[in-house]
XYZ file of C-alpha atoms in Angstrom:
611
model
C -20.279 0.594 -7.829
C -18.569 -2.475 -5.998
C -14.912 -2.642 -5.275
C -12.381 -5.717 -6.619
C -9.132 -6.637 -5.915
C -7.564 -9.885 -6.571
C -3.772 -10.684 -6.232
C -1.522 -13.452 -7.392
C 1.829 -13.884 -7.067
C 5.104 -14.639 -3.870
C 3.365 -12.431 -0.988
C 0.904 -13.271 1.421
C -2.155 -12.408 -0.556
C -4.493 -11.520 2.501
C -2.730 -7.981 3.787
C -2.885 -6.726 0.058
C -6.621 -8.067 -0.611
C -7.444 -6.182 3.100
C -5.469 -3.036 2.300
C -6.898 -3.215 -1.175
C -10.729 -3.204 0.216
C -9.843 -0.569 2.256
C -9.006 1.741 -0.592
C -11.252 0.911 -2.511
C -14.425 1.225 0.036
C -15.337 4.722 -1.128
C -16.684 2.338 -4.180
C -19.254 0.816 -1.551
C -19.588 -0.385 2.035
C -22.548 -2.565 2.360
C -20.904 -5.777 2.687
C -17.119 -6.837 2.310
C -15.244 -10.585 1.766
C -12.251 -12.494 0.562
C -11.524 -15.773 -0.853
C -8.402 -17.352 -0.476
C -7.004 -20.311 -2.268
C -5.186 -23.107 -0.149
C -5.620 -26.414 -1.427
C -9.431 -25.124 -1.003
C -10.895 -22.213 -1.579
C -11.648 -20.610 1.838
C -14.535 -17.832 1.119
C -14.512 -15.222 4.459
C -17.664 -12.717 4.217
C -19.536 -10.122 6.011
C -22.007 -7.216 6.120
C -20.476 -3.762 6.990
C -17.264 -2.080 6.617
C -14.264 -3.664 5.621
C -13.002 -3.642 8.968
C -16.247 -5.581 10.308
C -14.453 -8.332 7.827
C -11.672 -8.165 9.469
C -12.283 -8.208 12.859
C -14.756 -11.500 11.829
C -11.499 -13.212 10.567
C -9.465 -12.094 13.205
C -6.273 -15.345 13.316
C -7.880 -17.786 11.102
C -5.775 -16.287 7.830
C -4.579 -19.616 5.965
C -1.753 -19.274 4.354
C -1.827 -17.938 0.390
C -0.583 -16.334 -2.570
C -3.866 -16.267 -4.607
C -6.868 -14.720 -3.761
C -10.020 -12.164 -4.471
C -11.710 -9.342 -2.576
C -14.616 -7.222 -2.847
C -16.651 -4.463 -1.196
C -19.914 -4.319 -2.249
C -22.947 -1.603 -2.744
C -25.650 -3.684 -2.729
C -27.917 -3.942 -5.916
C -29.632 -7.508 -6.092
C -30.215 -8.854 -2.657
C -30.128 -6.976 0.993
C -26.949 -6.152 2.113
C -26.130 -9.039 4.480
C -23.817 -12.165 4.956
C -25.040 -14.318 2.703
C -25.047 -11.816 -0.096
C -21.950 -10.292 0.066
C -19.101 -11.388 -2.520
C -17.447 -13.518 -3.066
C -20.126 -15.919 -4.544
C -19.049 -19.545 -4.310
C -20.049 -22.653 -7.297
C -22.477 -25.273 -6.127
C -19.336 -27.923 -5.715
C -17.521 -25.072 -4.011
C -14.923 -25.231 -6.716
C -14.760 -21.820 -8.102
C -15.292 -18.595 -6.486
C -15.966 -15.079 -7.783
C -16.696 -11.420 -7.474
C -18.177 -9.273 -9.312
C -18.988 -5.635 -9.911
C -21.972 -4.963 -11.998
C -25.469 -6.250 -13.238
C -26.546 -9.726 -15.124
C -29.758 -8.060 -16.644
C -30.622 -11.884 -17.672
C -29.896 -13.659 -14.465
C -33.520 -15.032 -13.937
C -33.481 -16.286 -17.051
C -30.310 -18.262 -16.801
C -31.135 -18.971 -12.822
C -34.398 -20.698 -14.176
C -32.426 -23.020 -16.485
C -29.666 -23.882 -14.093
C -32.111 -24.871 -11.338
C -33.740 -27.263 -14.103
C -30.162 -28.720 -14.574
C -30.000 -29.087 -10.498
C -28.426 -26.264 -9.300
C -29.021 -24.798 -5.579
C -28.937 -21.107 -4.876
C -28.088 -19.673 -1.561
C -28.368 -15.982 -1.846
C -30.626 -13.103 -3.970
C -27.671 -12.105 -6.364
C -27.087 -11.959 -10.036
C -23.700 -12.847 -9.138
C -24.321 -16.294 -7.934
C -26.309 -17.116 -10.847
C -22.869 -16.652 -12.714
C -20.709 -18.392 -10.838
C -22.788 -21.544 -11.411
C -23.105 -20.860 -15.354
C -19.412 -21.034 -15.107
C -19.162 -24.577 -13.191
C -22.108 -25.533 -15.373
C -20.063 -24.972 -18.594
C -16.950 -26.430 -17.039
C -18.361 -29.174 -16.131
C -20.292 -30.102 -18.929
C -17.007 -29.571 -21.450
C -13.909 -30.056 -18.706
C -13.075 -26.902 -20.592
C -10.012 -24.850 -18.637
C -11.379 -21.885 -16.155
C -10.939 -19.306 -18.775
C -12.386 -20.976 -21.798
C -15.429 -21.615 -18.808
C -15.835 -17.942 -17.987
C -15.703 -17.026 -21.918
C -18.271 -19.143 -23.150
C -20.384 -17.865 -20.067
C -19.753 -14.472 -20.829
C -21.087 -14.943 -24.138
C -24.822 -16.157 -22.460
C -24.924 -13.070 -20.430
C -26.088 -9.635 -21.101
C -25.714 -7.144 -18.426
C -22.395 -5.342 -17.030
C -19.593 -6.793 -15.715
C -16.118 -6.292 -13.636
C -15.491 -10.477 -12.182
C -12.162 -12.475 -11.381
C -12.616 -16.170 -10.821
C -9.922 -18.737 -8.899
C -10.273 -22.355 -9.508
C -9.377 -24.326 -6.282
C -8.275 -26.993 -9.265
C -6.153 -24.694 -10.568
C -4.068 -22.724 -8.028
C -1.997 -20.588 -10.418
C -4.844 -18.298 -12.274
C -6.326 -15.510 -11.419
C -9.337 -15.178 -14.357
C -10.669 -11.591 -15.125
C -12.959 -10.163 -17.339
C -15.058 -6.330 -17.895
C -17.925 -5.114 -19.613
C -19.349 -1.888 -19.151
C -17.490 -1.917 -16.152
C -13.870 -0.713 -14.984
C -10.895 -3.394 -14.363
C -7.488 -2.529 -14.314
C -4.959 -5.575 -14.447
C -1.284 -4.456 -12.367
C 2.028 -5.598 -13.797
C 4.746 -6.193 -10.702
C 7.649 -8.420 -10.466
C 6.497 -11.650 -10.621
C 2.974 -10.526 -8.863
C 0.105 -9.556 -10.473
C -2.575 -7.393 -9.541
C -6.712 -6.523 -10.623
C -8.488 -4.373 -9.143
C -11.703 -1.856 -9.865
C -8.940 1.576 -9.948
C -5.486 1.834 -9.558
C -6.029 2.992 -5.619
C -5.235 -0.359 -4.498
C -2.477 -1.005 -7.186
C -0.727 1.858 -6.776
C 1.576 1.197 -3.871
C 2.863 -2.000 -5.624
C 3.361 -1.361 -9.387
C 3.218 1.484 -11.813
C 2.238 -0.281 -14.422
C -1.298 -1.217 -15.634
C -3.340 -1.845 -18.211
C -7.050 -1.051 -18.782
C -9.376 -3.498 -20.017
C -11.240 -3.114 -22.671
C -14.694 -4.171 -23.095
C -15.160 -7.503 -24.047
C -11.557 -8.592 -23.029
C -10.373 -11.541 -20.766
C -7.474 -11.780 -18.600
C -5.348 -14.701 -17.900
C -3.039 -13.866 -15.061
C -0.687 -16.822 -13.804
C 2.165 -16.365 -11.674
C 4.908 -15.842 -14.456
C 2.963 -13.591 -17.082
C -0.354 -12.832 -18.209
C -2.319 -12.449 -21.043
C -4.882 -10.680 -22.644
C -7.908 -11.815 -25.065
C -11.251 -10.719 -26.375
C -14.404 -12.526 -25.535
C -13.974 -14.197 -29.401
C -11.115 -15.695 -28.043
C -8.618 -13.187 -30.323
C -5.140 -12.589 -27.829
C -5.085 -8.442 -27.629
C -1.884 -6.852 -26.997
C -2.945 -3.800 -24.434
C -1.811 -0.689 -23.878
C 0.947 -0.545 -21.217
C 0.169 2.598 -18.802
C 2.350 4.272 -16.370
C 0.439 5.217 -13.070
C 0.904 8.818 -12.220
C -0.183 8.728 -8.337
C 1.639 9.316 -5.327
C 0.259 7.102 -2.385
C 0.037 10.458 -0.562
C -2.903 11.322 -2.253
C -4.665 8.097 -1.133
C -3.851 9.239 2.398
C -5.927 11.453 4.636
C -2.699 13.708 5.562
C -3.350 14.793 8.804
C -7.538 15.672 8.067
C -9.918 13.739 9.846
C -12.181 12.996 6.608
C -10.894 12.935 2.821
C -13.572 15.563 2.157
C -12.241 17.817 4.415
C -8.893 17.242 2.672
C -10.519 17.357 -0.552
C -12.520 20.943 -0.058
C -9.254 21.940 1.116
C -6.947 20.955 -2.014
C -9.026 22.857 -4.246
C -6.556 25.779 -4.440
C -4.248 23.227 -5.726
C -6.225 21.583 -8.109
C -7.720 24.432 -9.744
C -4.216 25.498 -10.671
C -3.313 21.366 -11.679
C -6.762 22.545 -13.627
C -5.131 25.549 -15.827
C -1.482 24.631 -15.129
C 0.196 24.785 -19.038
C -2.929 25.159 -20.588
C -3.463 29.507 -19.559
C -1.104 31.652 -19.856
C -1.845 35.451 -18.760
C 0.977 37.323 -20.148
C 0.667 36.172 -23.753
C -2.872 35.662 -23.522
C -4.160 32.445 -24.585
C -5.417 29.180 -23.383
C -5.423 26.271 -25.070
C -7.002 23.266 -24.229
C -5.276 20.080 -26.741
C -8.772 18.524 -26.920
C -10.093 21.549 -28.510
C -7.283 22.096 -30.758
C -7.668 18.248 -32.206
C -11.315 19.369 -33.382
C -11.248 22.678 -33.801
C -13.034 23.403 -36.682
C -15.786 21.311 -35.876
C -16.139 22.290 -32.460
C -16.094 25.908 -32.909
C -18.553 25.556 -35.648
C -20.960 22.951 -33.801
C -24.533 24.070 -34.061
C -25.429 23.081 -30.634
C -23.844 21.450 -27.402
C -25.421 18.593 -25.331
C -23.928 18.251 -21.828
C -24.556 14.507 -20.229
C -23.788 13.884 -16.738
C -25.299 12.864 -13.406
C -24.934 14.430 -10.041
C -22.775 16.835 -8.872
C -21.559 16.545 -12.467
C -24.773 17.860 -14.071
C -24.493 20.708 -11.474
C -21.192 21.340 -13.298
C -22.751 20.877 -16.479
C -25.406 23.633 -15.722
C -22.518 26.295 -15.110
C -21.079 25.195 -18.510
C -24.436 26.281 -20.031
C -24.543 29.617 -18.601
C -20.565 29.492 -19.394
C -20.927 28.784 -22.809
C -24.092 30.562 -24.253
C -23.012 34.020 -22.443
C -19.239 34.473 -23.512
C -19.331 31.784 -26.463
C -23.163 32.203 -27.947
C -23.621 28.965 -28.753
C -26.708 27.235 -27.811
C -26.626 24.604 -25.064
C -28.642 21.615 -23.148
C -28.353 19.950 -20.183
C -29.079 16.477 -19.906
C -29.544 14.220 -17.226
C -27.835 11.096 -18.892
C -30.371 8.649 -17.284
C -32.862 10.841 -19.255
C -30.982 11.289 -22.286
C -30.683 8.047 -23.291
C -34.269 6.505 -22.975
C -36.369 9.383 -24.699
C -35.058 9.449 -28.183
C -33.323 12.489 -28.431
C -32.626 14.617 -31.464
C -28.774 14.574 -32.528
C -26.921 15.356 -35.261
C -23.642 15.632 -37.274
C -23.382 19.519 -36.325
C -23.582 18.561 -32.468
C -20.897 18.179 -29.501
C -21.738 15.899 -26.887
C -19.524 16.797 -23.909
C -19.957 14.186 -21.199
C -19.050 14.773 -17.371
C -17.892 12.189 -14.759
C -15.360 12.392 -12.274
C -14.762 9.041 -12.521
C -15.044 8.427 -16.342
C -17.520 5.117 -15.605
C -20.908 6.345 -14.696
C -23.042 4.110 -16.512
C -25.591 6.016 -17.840
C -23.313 8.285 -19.370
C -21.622 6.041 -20.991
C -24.651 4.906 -22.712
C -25.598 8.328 -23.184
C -22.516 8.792 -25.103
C -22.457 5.628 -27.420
C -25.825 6.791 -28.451
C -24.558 9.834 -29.426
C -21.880 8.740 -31.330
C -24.103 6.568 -33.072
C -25.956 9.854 -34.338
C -22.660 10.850 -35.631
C -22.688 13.316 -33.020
C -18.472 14.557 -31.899
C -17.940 13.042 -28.198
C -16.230 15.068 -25.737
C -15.242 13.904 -22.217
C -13.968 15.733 -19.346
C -12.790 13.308 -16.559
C -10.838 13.278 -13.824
C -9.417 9.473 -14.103
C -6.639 8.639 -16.484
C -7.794 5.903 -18.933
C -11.106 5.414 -17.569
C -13.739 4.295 -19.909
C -15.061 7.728 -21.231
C -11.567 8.819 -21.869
C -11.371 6.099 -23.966
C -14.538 6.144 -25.556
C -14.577 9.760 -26.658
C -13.153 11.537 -29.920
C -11.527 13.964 -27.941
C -11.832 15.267 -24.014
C -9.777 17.092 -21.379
C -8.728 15.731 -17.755
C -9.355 17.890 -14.798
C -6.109 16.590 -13.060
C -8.047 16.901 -9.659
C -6.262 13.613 -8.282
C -7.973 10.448 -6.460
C -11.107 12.152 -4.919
C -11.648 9.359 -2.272
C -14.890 11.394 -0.458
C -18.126 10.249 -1.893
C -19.656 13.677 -2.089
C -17.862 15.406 -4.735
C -16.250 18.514 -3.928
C -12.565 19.262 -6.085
C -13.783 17.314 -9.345
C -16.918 19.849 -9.179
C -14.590 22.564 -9.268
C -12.037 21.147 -11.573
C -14.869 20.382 -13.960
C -16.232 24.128 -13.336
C -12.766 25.606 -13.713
C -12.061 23.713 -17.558
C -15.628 24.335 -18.711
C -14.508 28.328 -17.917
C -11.425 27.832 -20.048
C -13.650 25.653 -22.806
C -15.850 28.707 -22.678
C -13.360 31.046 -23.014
C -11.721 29.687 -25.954
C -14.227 29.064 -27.911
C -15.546 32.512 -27.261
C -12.028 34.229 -28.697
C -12.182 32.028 -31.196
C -15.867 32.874 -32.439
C -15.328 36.310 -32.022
C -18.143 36.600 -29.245
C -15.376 38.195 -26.778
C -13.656 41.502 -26.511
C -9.979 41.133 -26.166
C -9.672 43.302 -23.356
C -12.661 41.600 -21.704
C -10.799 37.959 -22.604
C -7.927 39.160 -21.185
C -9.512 40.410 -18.004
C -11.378 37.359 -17.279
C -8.026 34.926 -17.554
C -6.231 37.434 -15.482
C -9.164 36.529 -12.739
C -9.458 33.333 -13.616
C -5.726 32.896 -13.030
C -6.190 34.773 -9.268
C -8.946 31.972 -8.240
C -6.615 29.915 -6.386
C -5.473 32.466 -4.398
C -9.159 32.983 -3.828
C -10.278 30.197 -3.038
C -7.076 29.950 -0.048
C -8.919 33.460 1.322
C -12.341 31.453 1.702
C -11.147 28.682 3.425
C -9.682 31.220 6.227
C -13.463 31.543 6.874
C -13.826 27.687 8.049
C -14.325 28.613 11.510
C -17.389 31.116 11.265
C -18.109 28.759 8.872
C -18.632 26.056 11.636
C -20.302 28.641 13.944
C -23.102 28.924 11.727
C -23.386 25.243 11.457
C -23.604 24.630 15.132
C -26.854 27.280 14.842
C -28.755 24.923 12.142
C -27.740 21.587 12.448
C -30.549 20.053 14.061
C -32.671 21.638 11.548
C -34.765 19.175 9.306
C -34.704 21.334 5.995
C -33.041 24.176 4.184
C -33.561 26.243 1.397
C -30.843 26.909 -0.989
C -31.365 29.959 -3.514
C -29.435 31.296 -6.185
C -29.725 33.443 -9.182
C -27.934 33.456 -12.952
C -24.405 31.650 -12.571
C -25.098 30.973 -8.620
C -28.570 28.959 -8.956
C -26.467 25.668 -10.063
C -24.451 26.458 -7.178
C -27.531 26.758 -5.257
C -28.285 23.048 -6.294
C -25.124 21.715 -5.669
C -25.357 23.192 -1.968
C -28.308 21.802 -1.785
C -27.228 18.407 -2.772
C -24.228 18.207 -0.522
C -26.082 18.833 2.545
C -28.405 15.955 1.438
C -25.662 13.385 0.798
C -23.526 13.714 3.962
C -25.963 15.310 7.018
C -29.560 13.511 5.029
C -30.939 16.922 6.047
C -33.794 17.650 3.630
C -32.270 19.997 1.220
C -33.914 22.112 -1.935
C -31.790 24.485 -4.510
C -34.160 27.116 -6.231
C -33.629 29.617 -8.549
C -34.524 32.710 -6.419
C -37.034 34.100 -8.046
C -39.137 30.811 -8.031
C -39.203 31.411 -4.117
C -42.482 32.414 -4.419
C -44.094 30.077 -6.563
C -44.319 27.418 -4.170
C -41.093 27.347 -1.732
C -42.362 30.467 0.235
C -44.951 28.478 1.534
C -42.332 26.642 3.835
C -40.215 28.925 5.379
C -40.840 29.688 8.774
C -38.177 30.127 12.059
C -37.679 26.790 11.850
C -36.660 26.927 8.126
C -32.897 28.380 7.378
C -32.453 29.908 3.578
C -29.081 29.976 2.303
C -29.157 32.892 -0.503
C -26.475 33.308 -2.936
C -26.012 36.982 -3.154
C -22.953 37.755 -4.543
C -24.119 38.281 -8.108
C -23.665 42.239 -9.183
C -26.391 41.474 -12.144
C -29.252 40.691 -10.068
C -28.402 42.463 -6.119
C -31.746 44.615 -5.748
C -33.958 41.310 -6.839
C -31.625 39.323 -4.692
C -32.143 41.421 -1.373
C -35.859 42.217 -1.864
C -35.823 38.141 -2.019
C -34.121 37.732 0.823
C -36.321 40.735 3.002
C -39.465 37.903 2.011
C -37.979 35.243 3.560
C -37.137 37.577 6.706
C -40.953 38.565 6.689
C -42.024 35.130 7.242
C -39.588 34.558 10.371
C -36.329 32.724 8.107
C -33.434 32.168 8.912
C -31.098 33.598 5.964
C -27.484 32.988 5.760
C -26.397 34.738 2.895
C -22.956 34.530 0.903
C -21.572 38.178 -0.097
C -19.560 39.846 -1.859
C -16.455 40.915 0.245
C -17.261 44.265 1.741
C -21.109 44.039 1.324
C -23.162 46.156 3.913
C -26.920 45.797 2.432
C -27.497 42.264 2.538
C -24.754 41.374 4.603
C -27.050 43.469 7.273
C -30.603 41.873 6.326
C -29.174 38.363 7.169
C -28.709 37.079 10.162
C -25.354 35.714 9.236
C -23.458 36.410 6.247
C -20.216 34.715 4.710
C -18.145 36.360 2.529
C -16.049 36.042 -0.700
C -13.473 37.738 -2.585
C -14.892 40.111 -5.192
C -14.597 38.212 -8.563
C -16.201 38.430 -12.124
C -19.736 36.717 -12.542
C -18.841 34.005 -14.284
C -16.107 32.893 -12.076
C -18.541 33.271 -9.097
C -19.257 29.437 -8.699
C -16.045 29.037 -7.986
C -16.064 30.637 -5.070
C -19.140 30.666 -3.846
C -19.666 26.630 -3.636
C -16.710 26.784 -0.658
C -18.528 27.893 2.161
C -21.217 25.388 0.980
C -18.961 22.514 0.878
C -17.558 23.549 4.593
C -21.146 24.146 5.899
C -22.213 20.889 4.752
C -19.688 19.139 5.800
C -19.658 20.275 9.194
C -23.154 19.811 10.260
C -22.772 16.405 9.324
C -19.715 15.943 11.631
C -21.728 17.530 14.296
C -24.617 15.360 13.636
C -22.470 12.261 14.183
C -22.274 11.299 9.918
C -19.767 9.459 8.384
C -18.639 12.065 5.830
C -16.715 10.073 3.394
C -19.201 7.245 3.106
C -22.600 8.545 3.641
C -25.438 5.772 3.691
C -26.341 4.222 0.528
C -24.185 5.765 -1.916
C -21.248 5.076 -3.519
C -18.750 6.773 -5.124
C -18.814 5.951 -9.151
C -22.327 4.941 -10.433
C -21.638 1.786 -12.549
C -24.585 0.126 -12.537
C -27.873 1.087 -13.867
């Protein structure tokens, strides 16, 4: 959830810990701080933004090469001053930040009061900065061997880096459960939550593993497990241009974002469909083939906007591929004993590869024996890793914190997943495989048509935005859309928003619509159109407002509504493509107009870490 970034090394250490935070604050926003090591360790902290922090230090920088920074999303303790990272030792010796959750920090808090120990704030975190002096002091054991031995005493999740005012050439880090990447420079060193704030100063990182400890000093670093076993890691070259961290010209990164998806959908398919020999061919597929195409069942895991994804998949996959399917929400998954077996795929979704619940979701499964799939969008995240096998979306940094490209990337390789696995079962025609990839090839171009609509688009929004709920309704392939609409106008305008299958309209939702209730139907589906409009003439009977999304060309419904948006005729299953555009746009700009930070909505964050 949090954001770290520490830096050692020649440079002033306070422009890249700033710069850092700033990157990283899609991560979380509550509260932001920096410690800086100068003979003593001088700990700057405040609620808000990062630049609140920075306008609170203003001139009083010291001077120094080592130091830690964090953004936080506040979990134990109110978002305020004295809570914010970093978290300083009792004798104001160590300092440290931390991304994650000590499940048994009253426990240990309890026994270090006993042993004298005086608590300032309401986090888990300070609890282990004072195990840490508590062990060091007790053993005059180095700041490492410290911040081992402590790590063995706590259960919980974990992303910290530690400085020792008593030694000024160490930057300590450690991960559980939760992401730290360590960045190799020229004589400078670099950890950090992602690679965002890494990026612009090495290519080179390496990915923690669970469990493992790094020493980073100002000529080398190196890399242990919590048994105290050295490691040698993996050695990764970053493939990220800084221009993607950038806004380029948008005023928000979700505007950006919405309007990259051309791109990405093609990054999506590009080597991996090809429509004049007819194939696609996904290499995580191809490593497992026989026991994928054979599987007995799926289970999709994932949370949010993800498990919206994840619902498409199902319709994907038990239509063209007949294969039975579930849905899971992974917070669910994992606490109600589910069945799972040998002949099952778990595919797990997350854009960022380190939702925490999925993760667990996933280690449960392959406890059962169950094969793993991921499908991420960050390179060497801990899903990736975790998995037997998985496919990347190669969507790019999404920086907004409501989800817009990585839904569609994740939508656009479940359709190719589908696909495959359909040919290869034998549950497709050939002509009607090959008509599908032709489409499925065309989305892009699509998708460019429907963003030419962004200014009606806006026009509509202007007509509902003071509105205090909406009604999102959908049929077949379009009700997960539905949901996801739904969702988006929640997390970025905190308009009240439902997604309903349409038909359900009148088992309970019907009872709210009035004029002062807008409906946004999903009508583009060719399956379902009569049902559709007679759903949408109910809603006009009771005084609604209905925006409707149509089919390019559409006169029936497109005339019952009293505004209609429309998309480029496609084939069903590719409709969520598509149709989740306007949605985005319309989302996004009634919270502009309602004065809403878009990229950083209250009280979210961009990758769930924590439980």
């Amino acid at each position: 959830m949090c954001g770290i970034v520490a830096y050692i090394g020649s440079k002033e250490a306070y422009p890249i810990l700033i710069k850092g935070l700033k990157r990283l604050e899609y991560r979380g926003y509550d509260s932001a701080g920096i410690a800086l090591l100068n003979g003593d360790i001088r700990v700057f902290k405040k609620k808000g933004k990062v630049q609140e922090l920075e306008n609170h230090i203003g001139n009083a920088v010291p001077d120094s090469s080592i130091g830690i920074g964090h953004t936080r999303w506040a979990t134990h303790g109110a978002p305020e001053d004295i809570n914010a990272h970093p978290h300083s030792s009792g004798n104001k010796r160590i300092a440290l930040v931390h991304n994650g959750i000590i499940e048994n920090y009253a426990l240990l808090k309890q026994a270090l009061e006993k042993e004298g120990h005086r608590f300032e704030s309401e986090t888990d975190t300070e609890v282990l900065v004072h195990l840490i002096e508590e062990i060091q002091d007790r053993s005059q054991l180095s700041l490492e061997e410290a911040v081992r031995i402590a790590l063995t005493r706590v259960i919980g999740a974990y992303a910290i880096v530690v400085i020792d005012k008593n030694d000024p050439n160490k930057l300590v880090g450690a991960r559980k459960a939760s992401p730290l990447v360590l960045g190799i420079g020229e004589n400078e060193f670099f950890m950090a939550s992602d690679a965002t704030p890494i990026v612009e100063h090495t290519k080179k990182v390496i990915y923690l593993k669970d469990e493992e400890i790094a020493v980073l000093t100002r000529s080398g670093y190196e890399v242990k497990n919590i048994s105290n076993e050295v490691q040698t890691p993996f050695i990764h070259e970053l493939d990220m241009k800084i221009e993607m961290l950038e806004k380029g010209g948008y005023d928000y990164f979700m505007l950006k974002e919405i309007h990259e998806q051309a791109t990405t959908i093609s990054d999506c398919m590009r080597g991996r469909l090809n429509v004049e020999n007819n194939w696609i061919k996904l290499g995580g597929v191809e490593e497992h083939v026989d026991r994928i195409t054979k599987a007995k069942r799926f289970i999709f895991v994932a949370c949010g906007t993800s498990w919206h994804s994840a619902l498409i998949g199902e319709y994907l996959f038990e239509d063209l591929a007949r294969i039975p399917v579930e849905v899971e929400y992974a917070s669910e998954f994992r606490y109600r004993n589910p069945i799972i077996t040998e002949d099952d795929v778990v595919i797990a979704l997350s854009q960022s590869g380190e939702t925490a619940d999925t993760l667990a979701a996933l280690e449960l499964a392959k406890e059962k024996g169950a094969l793993i799939y991921g499908i991420v969008n960050v390179v060497g995240s801990s899903i990736a890793r975790l998995t037997d096998a998985g496919s990347y979306i190669h969507a790019g940094p999404e920086i907004g914190v409501a989800s817009t490209k990585a839904f569609t990337g994740q939508v656009t390789l479940l359709t190719m997943m589908a696909l495959t696995l359909a040919q290869k079962r034998g549950t497709i025609s050939d002509s009607y495989f090959r008509q599908l990839i032709a489409e499925l090839n065309e989305i892009p171009k699509k998708v460019q048509q429907v963003l030419q609509y962004d200014k009606q688009i806006k026009y509509i929004a202007a007509e509902i935005k003071d509105k205090h709920n909406a009604l999102y309704l959908g049929r077949g392939y379009n009700f997960p859309v539905a949901l996801e609409g739904a969702l988006k106008l929640k997390e970025i305008s905190y308009i009240h928003a439902e997604g309903y299958p349409a038909a359900e309209m009148k088992h309970g939702p019907i009872a709210l619509i009035d004029e002062q209730m807008p409906v946004i139907v999903m009508a583009t589906n060719k399956s379902a159109y009569d049902k559709i409009a007679s759903n949408i003439q109910e809603v006009k009977a009771r005084s609604g407002l209905v925006i409707a999304l149509v089919t390019k060309g559409d006169e029936i419904i497109s005339e019952m509504a009293d505004y209609a948006i429309e998309i480029p005729d496609t084939e069903e299953p590719l409709t969520p493509l598509l149709s989740v555009i306007p949605l985005q746009l319309l989302s996004y700009h009634i919270a502009v107009m309602r004065g809403c930070n878009v990229d950083q909505p209250r009280n979210l964050a961009k990758s769930v870490t924590v439980e």
